[in-house]
Amino acid sequence: MPSNEDLIKEFMNYLIHERNYSDLTQKAYAEDITHFLGFLEETGDDQLLAIELIDARIYLSRLSDEAFSRASISRKISSLRSFYHYLQSHSFIEDNPFSYLRIKKSGLQLPNFFYDEEMGLLFEAAEGTEPLDYRNLALLEILFGTGIRVSECKDLTLDDLDLDFGVLLAKGKGNRERYVPFGEYAKFAVEDYLEYSRTPLMEKYDKDHDSLFISQYGDPISVSGIQYILDQLIKKTGLTSNMHPHKLRHSFATHLLNNGADMRTVQELLGHKSLSSTQIYTHVTKEHLLKDYNKFHPRA
């Protein structure tokens, strides 16, 4: 019988080489399986292949007792369902104990987004004449102007950007690629960044790579680096909102729908595999829908 360590190692190799999952996604899977393994060790039988439905249900109850959020519980159960599906498909087990678990639905969590006035303050905060000011403004324009994920932004290279046509190539989840357009604000901001920030910083620190966005020392920027930049911008505005890169992605989608974009277009731009992932944004566009209803419906 293969050891727990061997099973996990095989599964992680599958995520890397066959599913092409990002480092962050791989890490999340590893953490979820490790947490479950810790639970098994506490309960006395830590053999991953010996798990039955009753064990899965007890684990689900433990997660609820430990006050994990519904989102965290859903993610952990989903990770384990995928892990055991892999074991089942490779004939390590006959049944997937997590395929029978269902988590009760709670209230719908709507995506947070920035209003027009808040976005205006953010762009004002990013303006300046220092090299890093040009970078920060370009970063903000690209994130808000394209709706790409922060991981996709981090991975952008110079070749992924076409300033003449105003499009960039985003490499999304599962190594799926898509072209995303951007407007003149983003184009001009990136051109200034390349001339007044990236080029001089790369020369100053003798760096040679093709990553689009860089740190203050000329190295490829990290996800945490982007988060830090956005945190500093929100502090400069005086806004009390929490700042997460995904909030700019939510804002991108919400503003498009509020201004009349159709759902399929937004789905393509966001890189959502399923339309259901995009439909969450319809719940924050009710004001726009109500205006259209009152304007066009004969019985409004």
GROMACS .gro file of C-alpha atoms in nm:
model
  300
    1MET     CA    1   0.000   0.000   0.000
    2PRO     CA    2   0.150   0.339  -0.097
    3SER     CA    3   0.225   0.580   0.186
    4ASN     CA    4   0.035   0.903   0.247
    5GLU     CA    5   0.343   1.095   0.138
    6ASP     CA    6   0.361   0.907  -0.194
    7LEU     CA    7  -0.010   0.962  -0.264
    8ILE     CA    8   0.014   1.335  -0.199
    9LYS     CA    9   0.331   1.363  -0.407
   10GLU     CA   10   0.166   1.187  -0.704
   11PHE     CA   11  -0.138   1.413  -0.678
   12MET     CA   12   0.074   1.729  -0.665
   13ASN     CA   13   0.268   1.615  -0.972
   14TYR     CA   14  -0.067   1.567  -1.145
   15LEU     CA   15  -0.169   1.925  -1.059
   16ILE     CA   16   0.161   2.060  -1.189
   17HIS     CA   17   0.216   1.861  -1.507
   18GLU     CA   18  -0.135   1.772  -1.621
   19ARG     CA   19  -0.356   2.048  -1.484
   20ASN     CA   20  -0.096   2.328  -1.508
   21TYR     CA   21  -0.222   2.484  -1.187
   22SER     CA   22  -0.053   2.795  -1.052
   23ASP     CA   23   0.183   2.788  -0.753
   24LEU     CA   24  -0.085   2.950  -0.536
   25THR     CA   25  -0.343   2.687  -0.629
   26GLN     CA   26  -0.097   2.404  -0.569
   27LYS     CA   27  -0.014   2.550  -0.229
   28ALA     CA   28  -0.385   2.572  -0.138
   29TYR     CA   29  -0.439   2.205  -0.227
   30ALA     CA   30  -0.135   2.100  -0.025
   31GLU     CA   31  -0.249   2.301   0.278
   32ASP     CA   32  -0.602   2.155   0.264
   33ILE     CA   33  -0.478   1.796   0.239
   34THR     CA   34  -0.225   1.856   0.518
   35HIS     CA   35  -0.498   1.997   0.741
   36PHE     CA   36  -0.713   1.689   0.678
   37LEU     CA   37  -0.417   1.463   0.749
   38GLY     CA   38  -0.367   1.641   1.081
   39PHE     CA   39  -0.731   1.572   1.166
   40LEU     CA   40  -0.685   1.202   1.084
   41GLU     CA   41  -0.378   1.179   1.304
   42GLU     CA   42  -0.576   1.328   1.594
   43THR     CA   43  -0.859   1.078   1.550
   44GLY     CA   44  -0.626   0.777   1.547
   45ASP     CA   45  -0.626   0.643   1.188
   46ASP     CA   46  -0.417   0.853   0.951
   47GLN     CA   47  -0.437   0.626   0.646
   48LEU     CA   48  -0.570   0.836   0.357
   49LEU     CA   49  -0.687   0.526   0.168
   50ALA     CA   50  -0.897   0.402   0.461
   51ILE     CA   51  -1.134   0.700   0.467
   52GLU     CA   52  -1.509   0.640   0.448
   53LEU     CA   53  -1.809   0.870   0.421
   54ILE     CA   54  -1.851   0.885   0.799
   55ASP     CA   55  -1.494   1.017   0.834
   56ALA     CA   56  -1.565   1.287   0.576
   57ARG     CA   57  -1.880   1.390   0.761
   58ILE     CA   58  -1.699   1.407   1.095
   59TYR     CA   59  -1.430   1.624   0.936
   60LEU     CA   60  -1.696   1.856   0.795
   61SER     CA   61  -1.847   1.888   1.144
   62ARG     CA   62  -1.503   1.961   1.287
   63LEU     CA   63  -1.453   2.244   1.039
   64SER     CA   64  -1.787   2.395   1.140
   65ASP     CA   65  -1.703   2.359   1.509
   66GLU     CA   66  -1.372   2.537   1.457
   67ALA     CA   67  -1.562   2.833   1.307
   68PHE     CA   68  -1.409   2.821   0.961
   69SER     CA   69  -1.596   3.044   0.719
   70ARG     CA   70  -1.828   2.881   0.469
   71ALA     CA   71  -1.589   2.978   0.189
   72SER     CA   72  -1.295   2.811   0.366
   73ILE     CA   73  -1.497   2.498   0.436
   74SER     CA   74  -1.613   2.481   0.074
   75ARG     CA   75  -1.256   2.516  -0.050
   76LYS     CA   76  -1.121   2.246   0.180
   77ILE     CA   77  -1.396   2.000   0.091
   78SER     CA   78  -1.354   2.080  -0.279
   79SER     CA   79  -0.978   2.017  -0.254
   80LEU     CA   80  -1.032   1.683  -0.083
   81ARG     CA   81  -1.304   1.586  -0.330
   82SER     CA   82  -1.057   1.647  -0.613
   83PHE     CA   83  -0.781   1.461  -0.432
   84TYR     CA   84  -0.997   1.154  -0.374
   85HIS     CA   85  -1.135   1.174  -0.726
   86TYR     CA   86  -0.776   1.144  -0.844
   87LEU     CA   87  -0.721   0.843  -0.616
   88GLN     CA   88  -1.042   0.685  -0.743
   89SER     CA   89  -0.959   0.743  -1.110
   90HIS     CA   90  -0.617   0.581  -1.055
   91SER     CA   91  -0.773   0.278  -0.884
   92PHE     CA   92  -0.633   0.347  -0.537
   93ILE     CA   93  -0.990   0.347  -0.396
   94GLU     CA   94  -1.332   0.236  -0.519
   95ASP     CA   95  -1.546   0.524  -0.391
   96ASN     CA   96  -1.479   0.892  -0.331
   97PRO     CA   97  -1.603   0.963   0.026
   98PHE     CA   98  -1.617   1.338  -0.039
   99SER     CA   99  -1.836   1.314  -0.348
  100TYR     CA  100  -2.142   1.266  -0.125
  101LEU     CA  101  -2.087   1.568   0.098
  102ARG     CA  102  -2.303   1.873   0.042
  103ILE     CA  103  -2.254   2.205   0.218
  104LYS     CA  104  -2.566   2.401   0.301
  105LYS     CA  105  -2.595   2.728   0.113
  106SER     CA  106  -2.590   3.051   0.308
  107GLY     CA  107  -2.652   3.410   0.207
  108LEU     CA  108  -2.500   3.519  -0.120
  109GLN     CA  109  -2.166   3.695  -0.080
  110LEU     CA  110  -2.166   3.981  -0.329
  111PRO     CA  111  -1.836   4.102  -0.477
  112ASN     CA  112  -1.699   4.427  -0.339
  113PHE     CA  113  -1.614   4.697  -0.591
  114PHE     CA  114  -1.501   5.060  -0.607
  115TYR     CA  115  -1.743   5.333  -0.709
  116ASP     CA  116  -1.645   5.590  -0.972
  117GLU     CA  117  -1.549   5.849  -0.709
  118GLU     CA  118  -1.331   5.598  -0.525
  119MET     CA  119  -1.152   5.496  -0.843
  120GLY     CA  120  -1.091   5.864  -0.917
  121LEU     CA  121  -0.922   5.906  -0.579
  122LEU     CA  122  -0.706   5.599  -0.640
  123PHE     CA  123  -0.584   5.728  -0.975
  124GLU     CA  124  -0.506   6.068  -0.819
  125ALA     CA  125  -0.308   5.893  -0.545
  126ALA     CA  126  -0.103   5.706  -0.804
  127GLU     CA  127   0.002   6.013  -0.999
  128GLY     CA  128   0.350   6.159  -0.957
  129THR     CA  129   0.682   6.217  -1.129
  130GLU     CA  130   0.902   5.967  -0.945
  131PRO     CA  131   0.995   5.644  -1.128
  132LEU     CA  132   0.780   5.430  -0.897
  133ASP     CA  133   0.485   5.668  -0.942
  134TYR     CA  134   0.483   5.589  -1.314
  135ARG     CA  135   0.492   5.218  -1.234
  136ASN     CA  136   0.212   5.241  -0.978
  137LEU     CA  137  -0.015   5.432  -1.214
  138ALA     CA  138   0.048   5.186  -1.499
  139LEU     CA  139  -0.018   4.895  -1.266
  140LEU     CA  140  -0.346   5.044  -1.150
  141GLU     CA  141  -0.455   5.127  -1.506
  142ILE     CA  142  -0.384   4.773  -1.626
  143LEU     CA  143  -0.558   4.602  -1.334
  144PHE     CA  144  -0.869   4.819  -1.355
  145GLY     CA  145  -0.862   4.857  -1.734
  146THR     CA  146  -0.844   4.484  -1.812
  147GLY     CA  147  -0.985   4.304  -1.506
  148ILE     CA  148  -0.701   4.051  -1.513
  149ARG     CA  149  -0.613   3.856  -1.200
  150VAL     CA  150  -0.320   3.972  -0.991
  151SER     CA  151  -0.133   3.650  -1.076
  152GLU     CA  152  -0.189   3.719  -1.446
  153CYS     CA  153  -0.061   4.073  -1.400
  154LYS     CA  154   0.250   3.948  -1.222
  155ASP     CA  155   0.325   3.709  -1.509
  156LEU     CA  156   0.290   3.967  -1.789
  157THR     CA  157   0.595   4.004  -2.012
  158LEU     CA  158   0.687   4.274  -2.258
  159ASP     CA  159   0.587   4.045  -2.546
  160ASP     CA  160   0.240   3.997  -2.395
  161LEU     CA  161   0.163   4.365  -2.449
  162ASP     CA  162   0.062   4.515  -2.784
  163LEU     CA  163   0.048   4.891  -2.737
  164ASP     CA  164  -0.038   4.958  -3.102
  165PHE     CA  165  -0.356   4.748  -3.094
  166GLY     CA  166  -0.428   4.805  -2.725
  167VAL     CA  167  -0.447   4.439  -2.621
  168LEU     CA  168  -0.257   4.213  -2.385
  169LEU     CA  169  -0.224   3.836  -2.361
  170ALA     CA  170  -0.329   3.707  -2.019
  171LYS     CA  171  -0.235   3.357  -1.908
  172GLY     CA  172  -0.513   3.240  -1.679
  173LYS     CA  173  -0.604   2.938  -1.470
  174GLY     CA  174  -0.523   2.602  -1.619
  175ASN     CA  175  -0.279   2.774  -1.858
  176ARG     CA  176  -0.572   2.912  -2.059
  177GLU     CA  177  -0.481   3.221  -2.262
  178ARG     CA  178  -0.702   3.507  -2.373
  179TYR     CA  179  -0.658   3.849  -2.532
  180VAL     CA  180  -0.790   4.142  -2.331
  181PRO     CA  181  -0.822   4.497  -2.470
  182PHE     CA  182  -0.728   4.811  -2.279
  183GLY     CA  183  -0.792   5.179  -2.341
  184GLU     CA  184  -0.582   5.488  -2.400
  185TYR     CA  185  -0.544   5.570  -2.032
  186ALA     CA  186  -0.369   5.239  -1.974
  187LYS     CA  187  -0.170   5.270  -2.298
  188PHE     CA  188  -0.030   5.613  -2.212
  189ALA     CA  189   0.040   5.509  -1.853
  190VAL     CA  190   0.235   5.201  -1.966
  191GLU     CA  191   0.431   5.399  -2.225
  192ASP     CA  192   0.535   5.651  -1.959
  193TYR     CA  193   0.620   5.369  -1.719
  194LEU     CA  194   0.842   5.196  -1.974
  195GLU     CA  195   1.028   5.518  -2.053
  196TYR     CA  196   1.056   5.686  -1.714
  197SER     CA  197   1.050   5.394  -1.473
  198ARG     CA  198   1.123   5.046  -1.603
  199THR     CA  199   1.411   5.134  -1.836
  200PRO     CA  200   1.607   5.351  -1.590
  201LEU     CA  201   1.552   5.107  -1.299
  202MET     CA  202   1.663   4.809  -1.509
  203GLU     CA  203   1.976   4.998  -1.613
  204LYS     CA  204   2.045   5.122  -1.260
  205TYR     CA  205   2.041   4.773  -1.110
  206ASP     CA  206   2.185   4.598  -1.417
  207LYS     CA  207   1.883   4.371  -1.468
  208ASP     CA  208   1.793   4.181  -1.784
  209HIS     CA  209   1.453   4.005  -1.802
  210ASP     CA  210   1.125   4.049  -1.987
  211SER     CA  211   0.880   4.084  -1.696
  212LEU     CA  212   0.659   4.387  -1.757
  213PHE     CA  213   0.618   4.507  -1.401
  214ILE     CA  214   0.920   4.528  -1.175
  215SER     CA  215   1.008   4.603  -0.814
  216GLN     CA  216   1.197   4.912  -0.700
  217TYR     CA  217   1.521   4.715  -0.753
  218GLY     CA  218   1.438   4.601  -1.105
  219ASP     CA  219   1.337   4.244  -1.023
  220PRO     CA  220   1.013   4.088  -1.152
  221ILE     CA  221   0.730   4.204  -0.929
  222SER     CA  222   0.559   3.957  -0.693
  223VAL     CA  223   0.194   3.919  -0.594
  224SER     CA  224   0.278   4.049  -0.246
  225GLY     CA  225   0.458   4.342  -0.408
  226ILE     CA  226   0.145   4.436  -0.603
  227GLN     CA  227  -0.063   4.403  -0.286
  228TYR     CA  228   0.178   4.636  -0.102
  229ILE     CA  229   0.159   4.900  -0.377
  230LEU     CA  230  -0.221   4.896  -0.370
  231ASP     CA  231  -0.223   4.914   0.011
  232GLN     CA  232  -0.009   5.226  -0.003
  233LEU     CA  233  -0.236   5.385  -0.263
  234ILE     CA  234  -0.547   5.326  -0.056
  235LYS     CA  235  -0.375   5.487   0.245
  236LYS     CA  236  -0.296   5.796   0.039
  237THR     CA  237  -0.661   5.837  -0.059
  238GLY     CA  238  -0.788   5.834   0.299
  239LEU     CA  239  -1.053   5.578   0.201
  240THR     CA  240  -1.147   5.325   0.467
  241SER     CA  241  -1.211   5.049   0.212
  242ASN     CA  242  -1.006   4.733   0.221
  243MET     CA  243  -0.780   4.705  -0.079
  244HIS     CA  244  -0.733   4.372  -0.250
  245PRO     CA  245  -0.628   4.332  -0.614
  246HIS     CA  246  -0.939   4.123  -0.678
  247LYS     CA  247  -1.152   4.424  -0.584
  248LEU     CA  248  -1.025   4.598  -0.897
  249ARG     CA  249  -1.128   4.291  -1.099
  250HIS     CA  250  -1.474   4.309  -0.941
  251SER     CA  251  -1.488   4.681  -1.021
  252PHE     CA  252  -1.393   4.616  -1.384
  253ALA     CA  253  -1.679   4.366  -1.428
  254THR     CA  254  -1.934   4.571  -1.237
  255HIS     CA  255  -1.865   4.891  -1.430
  256LEU     CA  256  -1.889   4.709  -1.763
  257LEU     CA  257  -2.225   4.556  -1.679
  258ASN     CA  258  -2.358   4.880  -1.534
  259ASN     CA  259  -2.274   5.052  -1.860
  260GLY     CA  260  -2.450   4.799  -2.081
  261ALA     CA  261  -2.196   4.527  -2.160
  262ASP     CA  262  -2.350   4.183  -2.214
  263MET     CA  263  -2.275   3.892  -1.984
  264ARG     CA  264  -2.095   3.680  -2.243
  265THR     CA  265  -1.852   3.960  -2.323
  266VAL     CA  266  -1.767   4.009  -1.957
  267GLN     CA  267  -1.725   3.633  -1.917
  268GLU     CA  268  -1.471   3.627  -2.201
  269LEU     CA  269  -1.283   3.929  -2.069
  270LEU     CA  270  -1.262   3.786  -1.718
  271GLY     CA  271  -1.156   3.446  -1.845
  272HIS     CA  272  -1.436   3.265  -1.662
  273LYS     CA  273  -1.478   2.908  -1.782
  274SER     CA  274  -1.845   2.907  -1.684
  275LEU     CA  275  -2.105   3.181  -1.726
  276SER     CA  276  -2.232   3.105  -1.375
  277SER     CA  277  -1.909   3.250  -1.235
  278THR     CA  278  -1.987   3.580  -1.406
  279GLN     CA  279  -2.353   3.594  -1.308
  280ILE     CA  280  -2.266   3.692  -0.951
  281TYR     CA  281  -2.203   4.043  -1.085
  282THR     CA  282  -2.563   4.081  -1.195
  283HIS     CA  283  -2.658   4.117  -0.829
  284VAL     CA  284  -2.463   4.440  -0.802
  285THR     CA  285  -2.609   4.591  -1.119
  286LYS     CA  286  -2.971   4.606  -1.008
  287GLU     CA  287  -2.975   4.985  -1.017
  288HIS     CA  288  -2.886   4.978  -1.385
  289LEU     CA  289  -3.145   4.708  -1.458
  290LEU     CA  290  -3.413   4.902  -1.271
  291LYS     CA  291  -3.340   5.214  -1.474
  292ASP     CA  292  -3.368   5.016  -1.799
  293TYR     CA  293  -3.692   4.856  -1.683
  294ASN     CA  294  -3.847   5.189  -1.592
  295LYS     CA  295  -3.730   5.340  -1.920
  296PHE     CA  296  -3.832   5.065  -2.163
  297HIS     CA  297  -4.108   4.852  -2.012
  298PRO     CA  298  -4.462   4.970  -2.108
  299ARG     CA  299  -4.601   4.881  -1.767
  300ALA     CA  300  -4.319   5.024  -1.557
   0.00000   0.00000   0.00000
